Amino acid sequence: MPLARRLSLVDAVAIGLGSMIGAGVFAVWAPAIGVAGSGVLIALAIAAVVAYCNATSSAQLAAVHPVAGGTYAYARAEIGPWWGFVAGWSFVIGKIASCAAMAMTFAAYAAPAGWQVPVAVAAVAALAVVNCFGVTRTALLTRILVVCSLLGLAVAVGFGLTAVPAGAPPLPDATVYGVLQGAGLLFFAFAGYARIATMGEEVVDPARTIPRAIVLALGGAVVVYAVVGTAVVLVLGADAVGSAAPLVDLLERAGWPQLGPLIRIAAATASLGALLALLTGIGRTTLAMARESDVPRFLAKVDARHQVPQRAEIAIAVIVIVIVLAADLRGAIGFSSFGVLLYYLIANASAFRQTGPARRYPRALQVVGALGCLVLVSTLPVLASLIGMVVVLVGVGYRLLRLRLARADDQSAASER
């Protein structure tokens, strides 16, 4: 059963912004400044350029292939099933880690000490239930969460910059490797526009809506990150490295501690918005893969009443909960970046193959995007990259086994005839 086309341009932009704003603006500054030092804003610019190149590739592909699944579907059509599988598998594992990171971020801001893990688990379960009752409810809730997040950020930056302290500790000196590693971690924050492409089967007029929504959402997110990053650097300096809640600390340093609870609420809503959009996108890619038997076909069922892939949504939520119970925030961000950068590497390769009327952007953007993905993935924390590679190989092994068993069944059936 196909999914229903119910999402407008505003819905699609809100879902993309919900993913990107919540995915890093409250969580990624400490690890990014820790490795990039005084070059953190340069790292942000590099991440934004690579993200833009990847976004144009996704937009170009989505206009021609307006179906669920994102680059999983695009790469299958443009360069072959194996490339599509690796892209889809990388997306699923990377974004499952992102979901865990967002649930942890929500709990860090919203839960009292000692209750972070159960609150994170409850958030994943509650939003999975929302997703199971229809995509229009998902889009409406995401809009509300995005507005609350932007208001909170405006308060943090506006009041924080009214009293920039003269004695903020200077940031550590930047190195080339550190800046690139910081860009790799910050890229985690910009990857939310992929949620728009994965929902190509539910967007109204996808050939026109999806490319516009991707570019608008990414542009808005870059502006938000640049403004917030500048405020964090000016007010906190090196103290941001050890901060679990840098925007709360920013207000306290600027003399506005009474606004801290408001920022905690904004951070919690941003994280929920990102988590909601992420769960939605992963469910659609899992649905597309299940239709091709690249994950169990049991997950391909679409609920007849609500027209959403409920089984896929529930399965993803269960896995995210397991990761929340076992992992930490930094590890989740590094692992997520590995999967997402591999996904976009294949997206750029797929867009590079397109010719004729399908081409909307110069091939140079796809080359820069692919090279950027390779450079950034090579600078990620070694442990996160090793774990990511092992999980990718496990997926490849699963598909090889499935194809071999299917081939054996076909040969057996042919011999019986």
mmCIF file of N, CA and C in Angstrom, residues 57-67 74 197 206-207 210-211 214:
data_model
loop_
_atom_site.group_PDB
_atom_site.id
_atom_site.type_symbol
_atom_site.label_atom_id
_atom_site.label_comp_id
_atom_site.label_asym_id
_atom_site.label_seq_id
_atom_site.Cartn_x
_atom_site.Cartn_y
_atom_site.Cartn_z
ATOM 1 N N SER A 57 22.434 17.585 -4.048
ATOM 2 C CA SER A 57 22.369 16.247 -4.629
ATOM 3 C C SER A 57 21.070 15.562 -4.255
ATOM 4 N N SER A 58 20.702 15.651 -2.960
ATOM 5 C CA SER A 58 19.449 15.037 -2.506
ATOM 6 C C SER A 58 18.246 15.668 -3.195
ATOM 7 N N ALA A 59 18.275 16.994 -3.360
ATOM 8 C CA ALA A 59 17.165 17.676 -4.016
ATOM 9 C C ALA A 59 17.034 17.243 -5.474
ATOM 10 N N GLN A 60 18.152 17.150 -6.169
ATOM 11 C CA GLN A 60 18.135 16.745 -7.575
ATOM 12 C C GLN A 60 17.608 15.329 -7.732
ATOM 13 N N LEU A 61 18.018 14.447 -6.843
ATOM 14 C CA LEU A 61 17.563 13.053 -6.905
ATOM 15 C C LEU A 61 16.087 12.943 -6.526
ATOM 16 N N ALA A 62 15.684 13.677 -5.487
ATOM 17 C CA ALA A 62 14.301 13.584 -5.022
ATOM 18 C C ALA A 62 13.304 14.059 -6.066
ATOM 19 N N ALA A 63 13.700 15.037 -6.893
ATOM 20 C CA ALA A 63 12.798 15.549 -7.924
ATOM 21 C C ALA A 63 12.483 14.497 -8.972
ATOM 22 N N VAL A 64 13.415 13.580 -9.196
ATOM 23 C CA VAL A 64 13.229 12.537 -10.210
ATOM 24 C C VAL A 64 12.656 11.262 -9.605
ATOM 25 N N HIS A 65 12.941 11.026 -8.332
ATOM 26 C CA HIS A 65 12.496 9.793 -7.668
ATOM 27 C C HIS A 65 11.685 10.141 -6.428
ATOM 28 N N PRO A 66 10.447 10.628 -6.583
ATOM 29 C CA PRO A 66 9.646 11.062 -5.440
ATOM 30 C C PRO A 66 8.988 9.904 -4.697
ATOM 31 N N VAL A 67 9.814 9.035 -4.105
ATOM 32 C CA VAL A 67 9.308 7.872 -3.384
ATOM 33 C C VAL A 67 9.929 7.857 -1.997
ATOM 34 N N TYR A 74 17.182 6.221 -4.377
ATOM 35 C CA TYR A 74 17.868 6.920 -5.464
ATOM 36 C C TYR A 74 19.050 6.105 -5.994
ATOM 37 N N ALA A 197 13.744 14.290 2.211
ATOM 38 C CA ALA A 197 13.862 13.419 1.050
ATOM 39 C C ALA A 197 13.304 12.034 1.312
ATOM 40 N N PRO A 206 5.896 16.430 -5.105
ATOM 41 C CA PRO A 206 7.265 16.246 -4.605
ATOM 42 C C PRO A 206 8.350 16.793 -5.517
ATOM 43 N N ALA A 207 8.171 16.740 -6.830
ATOM 44 C CA ALA A 207 9.218 17.215 -7.745
ATOM 45 C C ALA A 207 9.510 18.696 -7.536
ATOM 46 N N ILE A 210 10.018 19.136 -2.704
ATOM 47 C CA ILE A 210 11.175 18.599 -1.978
ATOM 48 C C ILE A 210 12.440 19.413 -2.218
ATOM 49 N N PRO A 211 12.823 19.736 -3.463
ATOM 50 C CA PRO A 211 14.033 20.556 -3.635
ATOM 51 C C PRO A 211 13.948 21.897 -2.920
ATOM 52 N N ILE A 214 14.244 21.373 0.986
ATOM 53 C CA ILE A 214 15.595 21.025 1.431
ATOM 54 C C ILE A 214 16.471 22.267 1.527
#
